[in-house]
C-alpha positions as protocol buffer text, in pm:
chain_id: "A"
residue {
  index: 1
  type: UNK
  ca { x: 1233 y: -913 z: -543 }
}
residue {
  index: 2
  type: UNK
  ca { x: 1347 y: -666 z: -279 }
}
residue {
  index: 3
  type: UNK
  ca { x: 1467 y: -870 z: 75 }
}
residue {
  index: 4
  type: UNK
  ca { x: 1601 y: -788 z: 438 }
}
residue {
  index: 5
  type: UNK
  ca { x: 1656 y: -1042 z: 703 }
}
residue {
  index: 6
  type: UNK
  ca { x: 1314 y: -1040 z: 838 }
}
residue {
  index: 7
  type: UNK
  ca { x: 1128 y: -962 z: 500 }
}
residue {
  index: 8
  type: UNK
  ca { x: 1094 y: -1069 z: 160 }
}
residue {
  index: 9
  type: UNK
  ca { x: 855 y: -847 z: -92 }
}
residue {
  index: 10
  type: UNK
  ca { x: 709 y: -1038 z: -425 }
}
residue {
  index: 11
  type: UNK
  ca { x: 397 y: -1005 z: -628 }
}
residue {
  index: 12
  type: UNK
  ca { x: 97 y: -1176 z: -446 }
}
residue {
  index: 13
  type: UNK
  ca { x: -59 y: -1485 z: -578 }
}
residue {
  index: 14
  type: UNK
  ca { x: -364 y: -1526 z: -704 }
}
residue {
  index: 15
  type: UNK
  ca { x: -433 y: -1817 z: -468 }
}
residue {
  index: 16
  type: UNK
  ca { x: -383 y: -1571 z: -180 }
}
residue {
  index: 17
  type: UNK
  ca { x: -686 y: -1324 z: -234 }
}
residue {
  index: 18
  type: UNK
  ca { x: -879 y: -1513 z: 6 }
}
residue {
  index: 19
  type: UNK
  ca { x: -587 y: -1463 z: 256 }
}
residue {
  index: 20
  type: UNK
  ca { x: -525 y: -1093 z: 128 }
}
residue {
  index: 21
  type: UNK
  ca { x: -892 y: -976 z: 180 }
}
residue {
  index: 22
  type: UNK
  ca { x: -934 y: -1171 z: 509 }
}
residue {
  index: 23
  type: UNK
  ca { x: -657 y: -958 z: 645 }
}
residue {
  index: 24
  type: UNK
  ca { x: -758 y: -660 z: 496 }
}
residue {
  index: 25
  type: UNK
  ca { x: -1088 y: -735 z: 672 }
}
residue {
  index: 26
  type: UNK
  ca { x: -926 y: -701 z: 977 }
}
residue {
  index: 27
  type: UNK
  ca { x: -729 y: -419 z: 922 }
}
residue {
  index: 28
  type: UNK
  ca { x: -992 y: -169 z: 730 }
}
residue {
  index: 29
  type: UNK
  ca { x: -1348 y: -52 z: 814 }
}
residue {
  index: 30
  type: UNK
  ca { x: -1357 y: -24 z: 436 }
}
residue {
  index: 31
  type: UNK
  ca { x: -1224 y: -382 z: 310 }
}
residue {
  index: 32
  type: UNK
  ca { x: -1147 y: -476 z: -22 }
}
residue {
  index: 33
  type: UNK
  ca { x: -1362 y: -838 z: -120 }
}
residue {
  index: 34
  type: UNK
  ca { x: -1135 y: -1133 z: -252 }
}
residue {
  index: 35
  type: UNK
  ca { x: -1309 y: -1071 z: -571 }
}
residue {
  index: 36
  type: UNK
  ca { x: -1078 y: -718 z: -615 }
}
residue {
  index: 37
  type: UNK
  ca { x: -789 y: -861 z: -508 }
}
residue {
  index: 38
  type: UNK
  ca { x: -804 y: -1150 z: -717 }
}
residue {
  index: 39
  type: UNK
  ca { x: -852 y: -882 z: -1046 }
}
residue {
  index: 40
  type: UNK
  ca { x: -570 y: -658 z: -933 }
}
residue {
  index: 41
  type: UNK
  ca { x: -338 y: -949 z: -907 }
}
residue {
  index: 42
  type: UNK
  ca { x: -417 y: -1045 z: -1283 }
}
residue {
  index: 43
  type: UNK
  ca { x: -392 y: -683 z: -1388 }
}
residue {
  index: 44
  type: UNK
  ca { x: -183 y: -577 z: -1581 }
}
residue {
  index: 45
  type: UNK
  ca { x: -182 y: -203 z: -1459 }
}
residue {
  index: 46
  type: UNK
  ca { x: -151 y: -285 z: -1132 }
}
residue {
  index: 47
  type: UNK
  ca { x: 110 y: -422 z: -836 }
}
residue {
  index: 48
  type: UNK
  ca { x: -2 y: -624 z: -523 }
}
residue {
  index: 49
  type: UNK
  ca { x: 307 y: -667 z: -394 }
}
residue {
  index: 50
  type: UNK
  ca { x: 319 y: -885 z: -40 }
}
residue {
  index: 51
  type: UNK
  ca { x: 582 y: -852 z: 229 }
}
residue {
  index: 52
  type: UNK
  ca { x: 652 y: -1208 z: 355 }
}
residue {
  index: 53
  type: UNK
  ca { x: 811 y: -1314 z: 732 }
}
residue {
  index: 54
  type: UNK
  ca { x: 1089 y: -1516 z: 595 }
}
residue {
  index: 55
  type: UNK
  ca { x: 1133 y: -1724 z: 901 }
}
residue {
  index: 56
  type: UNK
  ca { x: 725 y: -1750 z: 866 }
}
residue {
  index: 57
  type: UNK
  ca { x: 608 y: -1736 z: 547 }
}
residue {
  index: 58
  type: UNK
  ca { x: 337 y: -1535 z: 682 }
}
residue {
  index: 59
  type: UNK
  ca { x: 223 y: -1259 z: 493 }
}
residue {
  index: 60
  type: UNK
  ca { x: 299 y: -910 z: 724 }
}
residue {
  index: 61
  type: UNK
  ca { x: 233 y: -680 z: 467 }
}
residue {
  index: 62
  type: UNK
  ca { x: 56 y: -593 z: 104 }
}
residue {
  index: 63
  type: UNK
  ca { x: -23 y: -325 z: -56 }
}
residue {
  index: 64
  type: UNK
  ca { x: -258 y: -284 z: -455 }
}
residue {
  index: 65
  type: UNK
  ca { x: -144 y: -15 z: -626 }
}
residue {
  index: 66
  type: UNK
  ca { x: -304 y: 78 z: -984 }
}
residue {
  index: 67
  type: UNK
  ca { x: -116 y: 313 z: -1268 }
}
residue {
  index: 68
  type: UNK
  ca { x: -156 y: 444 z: -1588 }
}
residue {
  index: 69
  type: UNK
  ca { x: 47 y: 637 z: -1831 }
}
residue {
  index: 70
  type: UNK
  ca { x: 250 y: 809 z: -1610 }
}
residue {
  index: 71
  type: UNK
  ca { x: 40 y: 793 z: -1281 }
}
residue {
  index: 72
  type: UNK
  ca { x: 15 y: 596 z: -1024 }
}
residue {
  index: 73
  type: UNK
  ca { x: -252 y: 555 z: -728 }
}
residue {
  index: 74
  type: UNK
  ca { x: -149 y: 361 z: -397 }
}
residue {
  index: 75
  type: UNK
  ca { x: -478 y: 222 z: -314 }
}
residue {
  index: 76
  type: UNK
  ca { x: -365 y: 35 z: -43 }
}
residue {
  index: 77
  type: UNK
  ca { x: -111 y: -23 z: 170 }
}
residue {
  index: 78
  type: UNK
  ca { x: -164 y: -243 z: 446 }
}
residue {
  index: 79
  type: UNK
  ca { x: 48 y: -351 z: 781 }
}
residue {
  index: 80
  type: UNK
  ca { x: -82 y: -693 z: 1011 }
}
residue {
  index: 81
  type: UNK
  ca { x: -42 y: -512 z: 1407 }
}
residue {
  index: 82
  type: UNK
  ca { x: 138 y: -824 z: 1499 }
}
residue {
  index: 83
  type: UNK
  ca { x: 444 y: -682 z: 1239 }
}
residue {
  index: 84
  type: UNK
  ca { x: 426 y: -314 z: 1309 }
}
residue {
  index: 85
  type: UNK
  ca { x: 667 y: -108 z: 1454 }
}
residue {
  index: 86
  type: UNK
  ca { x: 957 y: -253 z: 1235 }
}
residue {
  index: 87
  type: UNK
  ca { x: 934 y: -45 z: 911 }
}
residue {
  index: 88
  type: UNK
  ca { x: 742 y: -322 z: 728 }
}
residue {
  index: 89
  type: UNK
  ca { x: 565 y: -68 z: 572 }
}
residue {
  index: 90
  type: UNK
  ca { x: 834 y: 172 z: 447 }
}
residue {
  index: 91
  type: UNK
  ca { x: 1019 y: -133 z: 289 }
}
residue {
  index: 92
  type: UNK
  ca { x: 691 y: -211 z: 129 }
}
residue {
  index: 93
  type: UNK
  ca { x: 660 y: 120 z: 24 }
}
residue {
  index: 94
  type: UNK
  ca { x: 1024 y: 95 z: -106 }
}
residue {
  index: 95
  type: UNK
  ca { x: 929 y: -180 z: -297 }
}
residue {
  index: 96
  type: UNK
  ca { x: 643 y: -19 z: -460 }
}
residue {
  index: 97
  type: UNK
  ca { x: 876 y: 280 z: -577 }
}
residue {
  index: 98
  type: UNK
  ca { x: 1122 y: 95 z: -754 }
}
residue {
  index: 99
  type: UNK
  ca { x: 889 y: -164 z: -900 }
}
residue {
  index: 100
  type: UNK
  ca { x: 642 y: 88 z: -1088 }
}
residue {
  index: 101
  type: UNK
  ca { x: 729 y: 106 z: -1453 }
}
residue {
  index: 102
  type: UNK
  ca { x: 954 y: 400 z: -1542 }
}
residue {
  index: 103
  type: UNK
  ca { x: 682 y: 609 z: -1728 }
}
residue {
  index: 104
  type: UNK
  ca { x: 547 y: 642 z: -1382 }
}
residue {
  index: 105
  type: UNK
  ca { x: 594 y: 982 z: -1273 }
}
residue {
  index: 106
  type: UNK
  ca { x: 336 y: 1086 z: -1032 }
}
residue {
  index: 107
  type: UNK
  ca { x: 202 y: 902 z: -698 }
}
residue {
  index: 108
  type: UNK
  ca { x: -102 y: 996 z: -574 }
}
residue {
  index: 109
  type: UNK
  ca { x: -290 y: 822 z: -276 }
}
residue {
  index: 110
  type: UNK
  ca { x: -548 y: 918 z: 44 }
}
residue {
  index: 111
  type: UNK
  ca { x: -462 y: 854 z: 379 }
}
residue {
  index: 112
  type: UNK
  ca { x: -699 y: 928 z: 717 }
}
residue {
  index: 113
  type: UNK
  ca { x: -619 y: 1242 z: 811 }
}
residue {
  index: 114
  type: UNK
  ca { x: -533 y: 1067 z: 1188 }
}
residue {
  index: 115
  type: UNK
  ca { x: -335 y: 769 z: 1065 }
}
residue {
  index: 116
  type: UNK
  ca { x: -33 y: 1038 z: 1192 }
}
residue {
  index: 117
  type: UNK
  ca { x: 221 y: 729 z: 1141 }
}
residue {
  index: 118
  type: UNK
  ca { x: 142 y: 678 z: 792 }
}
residue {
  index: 119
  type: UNK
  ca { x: 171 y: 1060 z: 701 }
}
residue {
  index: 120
  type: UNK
  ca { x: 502 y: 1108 z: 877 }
}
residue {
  index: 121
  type: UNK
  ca { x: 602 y: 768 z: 647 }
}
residue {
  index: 122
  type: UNK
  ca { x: 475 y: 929 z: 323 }
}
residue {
  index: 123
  type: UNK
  ca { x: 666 y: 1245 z: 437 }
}
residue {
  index: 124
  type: UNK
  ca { x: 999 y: 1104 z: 447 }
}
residue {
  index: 125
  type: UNK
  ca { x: 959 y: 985 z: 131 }
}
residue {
  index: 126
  type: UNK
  ca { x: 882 y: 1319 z: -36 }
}
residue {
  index: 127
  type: UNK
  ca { x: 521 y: 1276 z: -70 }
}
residue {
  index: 128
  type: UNK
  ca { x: 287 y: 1665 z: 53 }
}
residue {
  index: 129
  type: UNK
  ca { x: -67 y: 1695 z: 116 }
}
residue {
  index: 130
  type: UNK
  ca { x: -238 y: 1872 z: -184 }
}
residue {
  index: 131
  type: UNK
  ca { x: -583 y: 1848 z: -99 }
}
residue {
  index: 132
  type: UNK
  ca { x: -857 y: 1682 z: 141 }
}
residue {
  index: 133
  type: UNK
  ca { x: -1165 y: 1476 z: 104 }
}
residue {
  index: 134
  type: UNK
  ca { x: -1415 y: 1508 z: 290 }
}
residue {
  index: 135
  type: UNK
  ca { x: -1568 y: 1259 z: 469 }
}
residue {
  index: 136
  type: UNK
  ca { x: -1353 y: 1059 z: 196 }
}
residue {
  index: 137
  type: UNK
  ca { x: -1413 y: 752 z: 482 }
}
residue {
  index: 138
  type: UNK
  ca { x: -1640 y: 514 z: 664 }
}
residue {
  index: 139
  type: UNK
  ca { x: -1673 y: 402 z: 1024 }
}
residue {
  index: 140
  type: UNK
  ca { x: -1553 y: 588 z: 1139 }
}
residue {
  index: 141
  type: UNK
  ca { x: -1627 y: 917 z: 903 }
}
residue {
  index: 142
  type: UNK
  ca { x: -1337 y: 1095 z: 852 }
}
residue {
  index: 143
  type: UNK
  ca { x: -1179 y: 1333 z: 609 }
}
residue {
  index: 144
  type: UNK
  ca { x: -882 y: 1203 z: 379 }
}
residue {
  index: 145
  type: UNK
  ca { x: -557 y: 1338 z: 284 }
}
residue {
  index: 146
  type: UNK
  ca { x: -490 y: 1357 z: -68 }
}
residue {
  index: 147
  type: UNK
  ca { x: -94 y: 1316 z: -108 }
}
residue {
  index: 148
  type: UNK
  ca { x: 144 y: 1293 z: -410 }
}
residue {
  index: 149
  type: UNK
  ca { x: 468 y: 1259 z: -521 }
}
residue {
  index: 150
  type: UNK
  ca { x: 615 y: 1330 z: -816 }
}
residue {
  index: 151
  type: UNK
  ca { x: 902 y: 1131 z: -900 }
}
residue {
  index: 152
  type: UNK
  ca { x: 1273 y: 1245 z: -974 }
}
residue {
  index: 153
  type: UNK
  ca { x: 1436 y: 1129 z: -1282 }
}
residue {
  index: 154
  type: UNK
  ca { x: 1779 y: 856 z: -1190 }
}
């Protein structure tokens, strides 16, 4: 469990996929249903880590992220506007880094190619652009940004 003043980061619970989709709702033209967060919380190949207002108990942040052998996909990472603007989502991202099983060696997720603040945040933390998909998203259409990382052994 990673903390700062403001923020805590555990695992989600399964009794808050309702909560984690009706944010996501909010958030993405493209949201998950509570169905698939519910199943990535019981996965066992997969994180859905939640950043949590410690004064609040609010939920600011979460993220699912799915890996195999020694790959890893970020399919989500996802910041409430109420808590943005305070790194929430680089100590989420943090979080994800240092809680992926060792074997873990690549990172690979998309990212709209006009999110700018998400792609300078993936910069800083080593991750480049190796390819595009087109019209990868939905309302609006826009191309996505394939970016990976490949991890340095400690």
């Amino acid at each position: 469990m990673m903390q700062r003043d403001d923020l805590i980061v555990r695992n989600a619970y399964e009794s808050e996929a309702a909560l984690l989709h009706e944010y996501d709702s909010r958030i993405f033209s493209d949201s998950w249903s509570e169905k698939s967060y519910l199943g990535s919380i019981c996965s066992s190949t997969e994180l859905v880590p939640a950043a949590v207002d410690r004064e609040t108990g609010e939920i600011a942040a979460f993220a699912a992220v799915s890996y195999v052998f020694d790959e890893a996909n970020i399919n989500r990472i996802a910041v409430r506007p109420e808590f943005r603007g305070k790194k929430t989502g680089t100590f989420l991202l943090e979080w994800i880094e240092e809680n992926l099983p060792d074997e873990v060696t690549v990172i690979n997720l998309e990212v709209r190619e006009s999110n700018k603040y998400a792609i300078e945040m993936y910069e800083n933390f080593g991750y480049t652009v190796l390819g595009r998909r087109k019209r990868f998203y939905r309302n609006p259409e826009e191309d996505a940004l394939l970016m990976t990382k490949r991890k340095v052994d400690k």
